[in-house]
Coordinates of C-alpha atoms in Angstrom, one line a residue:
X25 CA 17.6 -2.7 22.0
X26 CA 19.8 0.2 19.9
X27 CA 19.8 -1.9 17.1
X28 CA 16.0 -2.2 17.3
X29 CA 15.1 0.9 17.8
X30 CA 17.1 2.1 14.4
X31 CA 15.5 -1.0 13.0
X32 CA 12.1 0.2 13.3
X33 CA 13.1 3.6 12.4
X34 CA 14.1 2.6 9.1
X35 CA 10.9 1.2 9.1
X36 CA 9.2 4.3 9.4
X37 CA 11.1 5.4 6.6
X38 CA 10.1 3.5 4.5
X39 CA 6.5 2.6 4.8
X40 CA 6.3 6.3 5.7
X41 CA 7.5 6.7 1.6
X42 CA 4.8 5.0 0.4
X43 CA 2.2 7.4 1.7
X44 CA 4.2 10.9 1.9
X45 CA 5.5 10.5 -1.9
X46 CA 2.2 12.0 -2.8
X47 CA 2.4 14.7 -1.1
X48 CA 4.5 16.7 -3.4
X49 CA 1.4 18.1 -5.7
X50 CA -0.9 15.7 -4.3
X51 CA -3.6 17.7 -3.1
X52 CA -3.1 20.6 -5.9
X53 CA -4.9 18.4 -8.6
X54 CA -8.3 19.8 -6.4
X55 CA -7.4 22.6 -8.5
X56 CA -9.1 20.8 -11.5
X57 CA -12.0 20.0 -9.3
X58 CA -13.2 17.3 -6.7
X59 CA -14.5 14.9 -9.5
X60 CA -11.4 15.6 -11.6
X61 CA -8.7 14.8 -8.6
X62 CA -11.0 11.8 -7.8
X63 CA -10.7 10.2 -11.2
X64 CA -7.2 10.9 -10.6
X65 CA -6.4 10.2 -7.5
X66 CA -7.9 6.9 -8.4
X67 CA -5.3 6.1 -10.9
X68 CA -2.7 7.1 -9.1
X69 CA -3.1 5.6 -5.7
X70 CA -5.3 1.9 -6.3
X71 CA -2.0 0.0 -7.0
X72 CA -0.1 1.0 -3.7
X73 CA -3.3 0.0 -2.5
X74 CA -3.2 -3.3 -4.3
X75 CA 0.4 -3.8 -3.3
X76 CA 0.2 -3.1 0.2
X77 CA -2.7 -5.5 0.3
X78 CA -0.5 -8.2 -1.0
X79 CA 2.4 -7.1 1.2
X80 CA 0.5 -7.4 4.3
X81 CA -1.0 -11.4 3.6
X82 CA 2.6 -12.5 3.1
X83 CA 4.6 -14.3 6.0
X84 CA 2.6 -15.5 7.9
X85 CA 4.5 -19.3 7.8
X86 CA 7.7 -21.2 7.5
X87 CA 6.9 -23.9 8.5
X88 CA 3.7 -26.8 8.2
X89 CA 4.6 -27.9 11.6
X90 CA 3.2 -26.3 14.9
X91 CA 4.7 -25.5 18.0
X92 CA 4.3 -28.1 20.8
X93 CA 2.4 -26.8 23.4
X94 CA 3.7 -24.2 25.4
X95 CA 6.8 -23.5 22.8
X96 CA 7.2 -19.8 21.8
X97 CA 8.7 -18.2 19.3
X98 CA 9.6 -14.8 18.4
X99 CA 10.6 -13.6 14.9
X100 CA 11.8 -10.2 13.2
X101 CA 10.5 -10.4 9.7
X102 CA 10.8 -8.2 6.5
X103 CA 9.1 -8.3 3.3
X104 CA 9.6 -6.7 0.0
X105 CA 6.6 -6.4 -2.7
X106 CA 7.2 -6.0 -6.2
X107 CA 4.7 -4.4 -8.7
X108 CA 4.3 -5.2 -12.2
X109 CA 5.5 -2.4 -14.9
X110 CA 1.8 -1.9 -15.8
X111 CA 1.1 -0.9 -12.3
X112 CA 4.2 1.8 -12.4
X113 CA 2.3 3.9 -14.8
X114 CA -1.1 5.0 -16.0
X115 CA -2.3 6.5 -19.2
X116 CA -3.3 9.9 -18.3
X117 CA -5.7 11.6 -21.6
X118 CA -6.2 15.4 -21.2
X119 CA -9.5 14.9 -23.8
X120 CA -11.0 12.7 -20.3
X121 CA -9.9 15.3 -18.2
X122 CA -11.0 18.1 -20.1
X123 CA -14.6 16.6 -20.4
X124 CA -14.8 15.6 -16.7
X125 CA -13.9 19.9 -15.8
X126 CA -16.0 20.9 -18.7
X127 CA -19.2 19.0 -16.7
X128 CA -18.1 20.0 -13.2
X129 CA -17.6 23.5 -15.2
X130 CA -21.3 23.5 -16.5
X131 CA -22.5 22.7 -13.2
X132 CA -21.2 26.2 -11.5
X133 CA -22.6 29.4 -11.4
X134 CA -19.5 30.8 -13.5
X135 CA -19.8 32.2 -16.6
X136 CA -19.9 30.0 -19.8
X137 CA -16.5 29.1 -20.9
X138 CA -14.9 26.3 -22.8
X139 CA -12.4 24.3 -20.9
X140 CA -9.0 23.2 -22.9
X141 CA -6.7 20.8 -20.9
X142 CA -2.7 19.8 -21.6
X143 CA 0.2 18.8 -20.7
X144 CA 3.0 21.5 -19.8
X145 CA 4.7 21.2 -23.0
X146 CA 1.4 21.5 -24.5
X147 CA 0.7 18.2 -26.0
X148 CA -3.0 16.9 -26.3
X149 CA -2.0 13.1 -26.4
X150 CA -2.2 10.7 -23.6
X151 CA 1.2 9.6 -21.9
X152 CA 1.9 7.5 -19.2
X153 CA 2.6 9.3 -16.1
X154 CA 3.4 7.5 -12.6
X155 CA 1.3 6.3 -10.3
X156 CA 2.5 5.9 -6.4
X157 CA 4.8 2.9 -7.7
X158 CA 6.4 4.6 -10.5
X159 CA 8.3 7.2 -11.6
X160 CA 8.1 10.2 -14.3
X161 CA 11.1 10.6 -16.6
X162 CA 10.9 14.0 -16.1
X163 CA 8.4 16.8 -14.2
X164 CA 5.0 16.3 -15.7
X165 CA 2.6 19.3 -15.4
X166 CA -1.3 19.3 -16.3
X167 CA -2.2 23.0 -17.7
X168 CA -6.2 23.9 -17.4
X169 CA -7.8 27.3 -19.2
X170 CA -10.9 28.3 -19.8
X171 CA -11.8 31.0 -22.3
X172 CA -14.8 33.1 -22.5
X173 CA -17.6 30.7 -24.7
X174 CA -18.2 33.3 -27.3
X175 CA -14.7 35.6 -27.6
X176 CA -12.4 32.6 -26.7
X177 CA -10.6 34.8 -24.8
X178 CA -8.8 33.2 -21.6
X179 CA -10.5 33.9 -18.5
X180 CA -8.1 31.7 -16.0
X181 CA -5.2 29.5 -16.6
X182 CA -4.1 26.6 -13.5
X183 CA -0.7 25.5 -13.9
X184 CA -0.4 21.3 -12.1
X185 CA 2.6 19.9 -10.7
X186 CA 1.5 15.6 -10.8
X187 CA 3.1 13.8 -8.1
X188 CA 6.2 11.4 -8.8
X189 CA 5.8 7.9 -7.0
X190 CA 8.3 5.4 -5.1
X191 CA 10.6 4.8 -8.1
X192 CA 11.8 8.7 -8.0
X193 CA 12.7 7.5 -4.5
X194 CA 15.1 4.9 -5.5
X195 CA 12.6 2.2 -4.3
X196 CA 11.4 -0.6 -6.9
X197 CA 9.1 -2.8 -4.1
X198 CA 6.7 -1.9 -1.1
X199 CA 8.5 -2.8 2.0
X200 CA 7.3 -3.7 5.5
X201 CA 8.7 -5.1 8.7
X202 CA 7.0 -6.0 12.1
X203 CA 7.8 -8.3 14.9
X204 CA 5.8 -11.6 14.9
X205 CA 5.1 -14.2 17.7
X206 CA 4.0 -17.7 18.1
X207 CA 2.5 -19.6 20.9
X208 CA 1.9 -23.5 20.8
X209 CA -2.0 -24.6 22.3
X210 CA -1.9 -27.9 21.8
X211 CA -4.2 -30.4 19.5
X212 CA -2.3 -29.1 16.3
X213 CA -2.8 -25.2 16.8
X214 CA 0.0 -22.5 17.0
X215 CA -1.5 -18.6 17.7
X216 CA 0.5 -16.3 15.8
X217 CA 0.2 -12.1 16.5
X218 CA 2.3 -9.9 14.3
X219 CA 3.1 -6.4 15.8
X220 CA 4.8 -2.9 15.2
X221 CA 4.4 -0.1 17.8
X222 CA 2.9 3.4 16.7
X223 CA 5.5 4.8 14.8
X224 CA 6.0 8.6 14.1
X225 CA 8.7 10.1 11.4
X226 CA 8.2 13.8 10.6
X227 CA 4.9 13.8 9.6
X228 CA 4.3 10.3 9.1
X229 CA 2.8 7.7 11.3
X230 CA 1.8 4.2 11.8
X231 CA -1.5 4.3 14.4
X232 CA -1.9 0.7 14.3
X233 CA -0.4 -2.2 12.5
X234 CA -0.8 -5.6 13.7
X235 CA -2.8 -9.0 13.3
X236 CA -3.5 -12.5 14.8
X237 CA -3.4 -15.6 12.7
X238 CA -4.2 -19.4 13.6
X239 CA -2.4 -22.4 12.3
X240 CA -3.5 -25.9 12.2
X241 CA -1.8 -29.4 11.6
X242 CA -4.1 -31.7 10.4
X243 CA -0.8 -34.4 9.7
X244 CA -0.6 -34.7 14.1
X245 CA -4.4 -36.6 13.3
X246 CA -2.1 -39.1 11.4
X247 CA 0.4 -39.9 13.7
X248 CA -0.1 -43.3 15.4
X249 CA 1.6 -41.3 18.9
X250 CA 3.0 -38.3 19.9
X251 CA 6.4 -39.8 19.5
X252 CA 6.7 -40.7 15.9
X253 CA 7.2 -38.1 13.0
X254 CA 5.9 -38.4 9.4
X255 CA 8.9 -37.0 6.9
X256 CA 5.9 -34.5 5.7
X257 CA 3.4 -32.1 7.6
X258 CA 0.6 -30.3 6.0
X259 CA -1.4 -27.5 8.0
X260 CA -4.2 -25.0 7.5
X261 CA -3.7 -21.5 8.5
X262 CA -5.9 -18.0 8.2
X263 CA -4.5 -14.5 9.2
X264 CA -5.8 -11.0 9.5
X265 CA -3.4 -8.3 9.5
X266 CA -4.3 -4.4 9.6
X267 CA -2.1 -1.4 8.8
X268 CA -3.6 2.2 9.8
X269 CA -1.4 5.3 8.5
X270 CA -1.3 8.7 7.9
X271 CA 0.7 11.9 7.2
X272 CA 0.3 15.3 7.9
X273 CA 1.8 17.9 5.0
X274 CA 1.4 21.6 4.2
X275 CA -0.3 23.9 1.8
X276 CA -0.1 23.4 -1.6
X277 CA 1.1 25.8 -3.9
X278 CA -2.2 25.9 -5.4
X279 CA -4.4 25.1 -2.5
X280 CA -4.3 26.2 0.8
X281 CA -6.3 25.0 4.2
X282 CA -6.1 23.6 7.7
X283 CA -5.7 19.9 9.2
X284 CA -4.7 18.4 5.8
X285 CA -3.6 14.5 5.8
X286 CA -3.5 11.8 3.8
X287 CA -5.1 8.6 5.7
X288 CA -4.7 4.6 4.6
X289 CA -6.6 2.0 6.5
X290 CA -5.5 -1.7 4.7
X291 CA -7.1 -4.6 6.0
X292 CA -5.8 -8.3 4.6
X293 CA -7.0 -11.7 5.1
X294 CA -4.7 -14.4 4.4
X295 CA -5.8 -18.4 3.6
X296 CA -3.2 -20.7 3.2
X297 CA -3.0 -24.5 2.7
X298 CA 0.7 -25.6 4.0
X299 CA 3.1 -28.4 3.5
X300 CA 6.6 -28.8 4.7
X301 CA 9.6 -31.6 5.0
X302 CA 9.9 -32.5 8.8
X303 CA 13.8 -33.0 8.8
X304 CA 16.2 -31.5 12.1
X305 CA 17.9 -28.8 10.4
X306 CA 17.2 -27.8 6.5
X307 CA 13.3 -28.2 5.5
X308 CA 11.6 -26.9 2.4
X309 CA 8.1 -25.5 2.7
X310 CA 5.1 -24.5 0.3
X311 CA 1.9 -23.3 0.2
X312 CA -1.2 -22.4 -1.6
X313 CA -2.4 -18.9 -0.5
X314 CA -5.7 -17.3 -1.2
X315 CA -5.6 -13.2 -0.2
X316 CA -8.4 -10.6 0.5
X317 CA -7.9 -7.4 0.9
X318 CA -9.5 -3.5 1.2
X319 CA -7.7 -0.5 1.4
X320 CA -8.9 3.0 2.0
X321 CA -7.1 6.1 1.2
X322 CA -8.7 9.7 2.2
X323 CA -7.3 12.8 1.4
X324 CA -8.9 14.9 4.5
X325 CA -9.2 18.4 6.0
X326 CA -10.2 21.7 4.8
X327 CA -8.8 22.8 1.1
X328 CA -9.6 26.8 0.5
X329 CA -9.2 27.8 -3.1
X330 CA -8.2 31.4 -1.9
X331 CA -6.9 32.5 -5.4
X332 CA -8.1 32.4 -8.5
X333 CA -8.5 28.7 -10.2
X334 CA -10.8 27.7 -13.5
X335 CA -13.4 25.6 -11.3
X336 CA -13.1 28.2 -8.4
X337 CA -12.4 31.7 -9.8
X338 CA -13.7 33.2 -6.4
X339 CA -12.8 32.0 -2.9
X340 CA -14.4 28.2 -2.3
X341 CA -13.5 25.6 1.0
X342 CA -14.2 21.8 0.3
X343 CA -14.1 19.4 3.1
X344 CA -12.5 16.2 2.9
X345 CA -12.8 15.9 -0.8
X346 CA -11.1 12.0 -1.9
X347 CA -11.6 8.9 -1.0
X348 CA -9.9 6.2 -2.6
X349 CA -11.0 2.6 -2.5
X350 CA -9.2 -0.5 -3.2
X351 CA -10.0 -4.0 -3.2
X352 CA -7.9 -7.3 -4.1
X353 CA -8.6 -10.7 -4.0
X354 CA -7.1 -13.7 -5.6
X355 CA -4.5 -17.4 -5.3
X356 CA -0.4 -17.2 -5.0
X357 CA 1.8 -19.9 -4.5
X358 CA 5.0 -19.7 -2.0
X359 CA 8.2 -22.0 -1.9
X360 CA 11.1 -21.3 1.1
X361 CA 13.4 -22.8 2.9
X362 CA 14.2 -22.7 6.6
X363 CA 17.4 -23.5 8.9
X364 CA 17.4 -24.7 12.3
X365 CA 20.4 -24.3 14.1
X366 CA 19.2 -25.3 18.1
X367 CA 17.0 -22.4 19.3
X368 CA 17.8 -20.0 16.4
X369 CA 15.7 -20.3 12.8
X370 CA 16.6 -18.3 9.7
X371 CA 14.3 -18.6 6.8
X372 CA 13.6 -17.2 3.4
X373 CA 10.3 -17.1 0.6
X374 CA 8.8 -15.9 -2.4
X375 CA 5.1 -15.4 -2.8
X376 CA 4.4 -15.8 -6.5
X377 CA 1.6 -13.9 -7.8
X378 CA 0.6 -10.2 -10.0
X379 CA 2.6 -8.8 -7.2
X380 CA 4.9 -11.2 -5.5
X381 CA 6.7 -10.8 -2.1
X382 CA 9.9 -11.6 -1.0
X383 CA 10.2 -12.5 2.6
X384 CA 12.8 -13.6 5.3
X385 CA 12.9 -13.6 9.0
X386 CA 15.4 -14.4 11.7
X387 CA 13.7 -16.4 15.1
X388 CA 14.1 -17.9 18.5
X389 CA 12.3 -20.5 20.3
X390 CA 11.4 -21.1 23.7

């Protein structure tokens, strides 16, 4: 149970990476403005999103055969999904930026000013900077001024740390691990339930994160009795897994406020056509997945500009400013292979797709 325990700990460290690398600057960008830090925010966070989506559809087999009624099974499984390089790193163009601050600008009751936007070395061009995935080659800062219309003479100047992403951490893939359990019903079916317990780490937590799935094998409709085996089963299977997380973090430097948090709510459906060898001890396995998925990332709680900043140059509160929406949908393919030594099952597979997943589990039957 020691060993489990630590297990899931590790666990929390790691999915608790994914959300709390943002923190780090995260909820400064407001200083540029709630349209501003959504447009960025945007680009920053939708291919975690995308990831985790993908992340949480995989695993869900190992096999095209079913339990026989009454059998159980209970695995400890661990995946690992890896992003593309495109999805490591957007192209960030202070011109967008400044135009998006000069409107939300325009729209105040401030004074007229022109609104110039950079990077900290001062450079107007676009560069790629890191989304959650990726990492910066070194500290990237945004700088916004605005200078009096007519004199041109700066009237406020907001300095931006921009958040790194997992590959600063040492991390190049999304991990996840949960318990999962099978039941055999009869007439083809096995119910699967996949499971981690609330989880706390710091300031990160896992709420809820769990799902049911349902597996059918249509090859038991071609066996002439329940006694003979065909060297191939095929099987039908949908799963729906959800992941709800959050983390807690402090002031910015820029922005202060109460009750701030970062929330993710992922939900993933999982459709999968199955085939497998039916052999004693090594089989091969395969399958045609189609994935759904929606995640929902909100940047809550009360943000008070208390200094000086060009879109608030007096004291401002926003509530609950971001919401981040994400949504994936598309066809992998998965090979693996699985061992069966008496009660105890090891198995292994790679989910091929814009971001694949590589999974293995250790089992027991009942």
């Amino acid at each position: 149970m020691i060993g489990m325990k630590k297990f899931f700990l590790l666990l929390s460290v790691l999915l608790g990476s994914i959300i709390t690398t943002a923190q780090d600057g995260f909820s400064d960008i407001l200083a540029a403005g709630v349209e501003a830090g959504e447009r960025y925010s945007n680009s920053y966070m939708a291919p975690a999103g995308e990831a985790l989506s993908f992340n949480l559809s995989s695993g869900w087999y190992d096999d095209a055969r079913v339990l026989k009624p009454g059998k159980f099974k209970i695995q400890v499984k661990a995946h690992g999904t890896f992003a593309p390089d495109s999805k490591k790193n957007f192209l960030l163009d202070p011109a967008e930026y400044e135009a998006i601050i000069q409107d939300s600008y325009d729209n105040t009751n401030n004074p007229p000013a022109n609104i110039e936007v950079s990077f900290g070395d001062g450079s107007t061009a676009p560069r790629s900077i890191a989304t959650a995935l990726g990492e910066n080659a070194m500290a990237q800062q945004l700088i916004i001024r605005s200078r009096e219309a007519t004199s041109g003479i700066l009237l406020q100047e907001d300095v931006i740390n921009l958040p790194n992403g997992l590959g600063n951490e040492g991390l190049d893939l999304v991990p996840t691990a949960f318990l999962q359990a099978g039941v055999g019903l009869g007439a083809g079916l096995e119910l699967k339930a996949r499971l981690v317990p609330k989880i706390t780490f710091e300031e990160a937590e896992t709420s809820l994160y769990g799902g049911v799935g349902l597996q059918w094998e249509f090859t038991k409709l071609l066996q002439p009795s329940d006694d003979s085996t065909l060297p191939i089963a095929a099987s039908f299977l949908a799963g729906y897994t959800r992941l709800d997380a959050s983390y807690d973090f402090e002031d910015g430097v820029v922005v202060d406020g109460a009750n701030q948090s970062i929330e993710t709510q992922i939900s993933s459906l999982n459709l999968s056509a199955i085939v497998s060898t039916n052999y004693k001890v090594l089989n091969f396995y395969g399958g045609l997945n189609y994935n759904r998925g929606t995640t929902q990332t909100d940047l809550l709680g009360t943000y008070t500009f208390a200094s000086n900043t060009v879109i608030f140059p007096i004291a401002a509160t926003v509530e609950d400013p971001i919401s981040v929406d994400t949504d994936i949908n598309g066809f992998l393919g998965t090979a693996g292979v699985k061992l069966t030594l008496g009660a105890f099952n090891i198995n292994a597979d790679y989910t091929f797709g814009e971001y694949s997943t590589a999974t293995a589990s250790v089992f027991f039957r009942i």
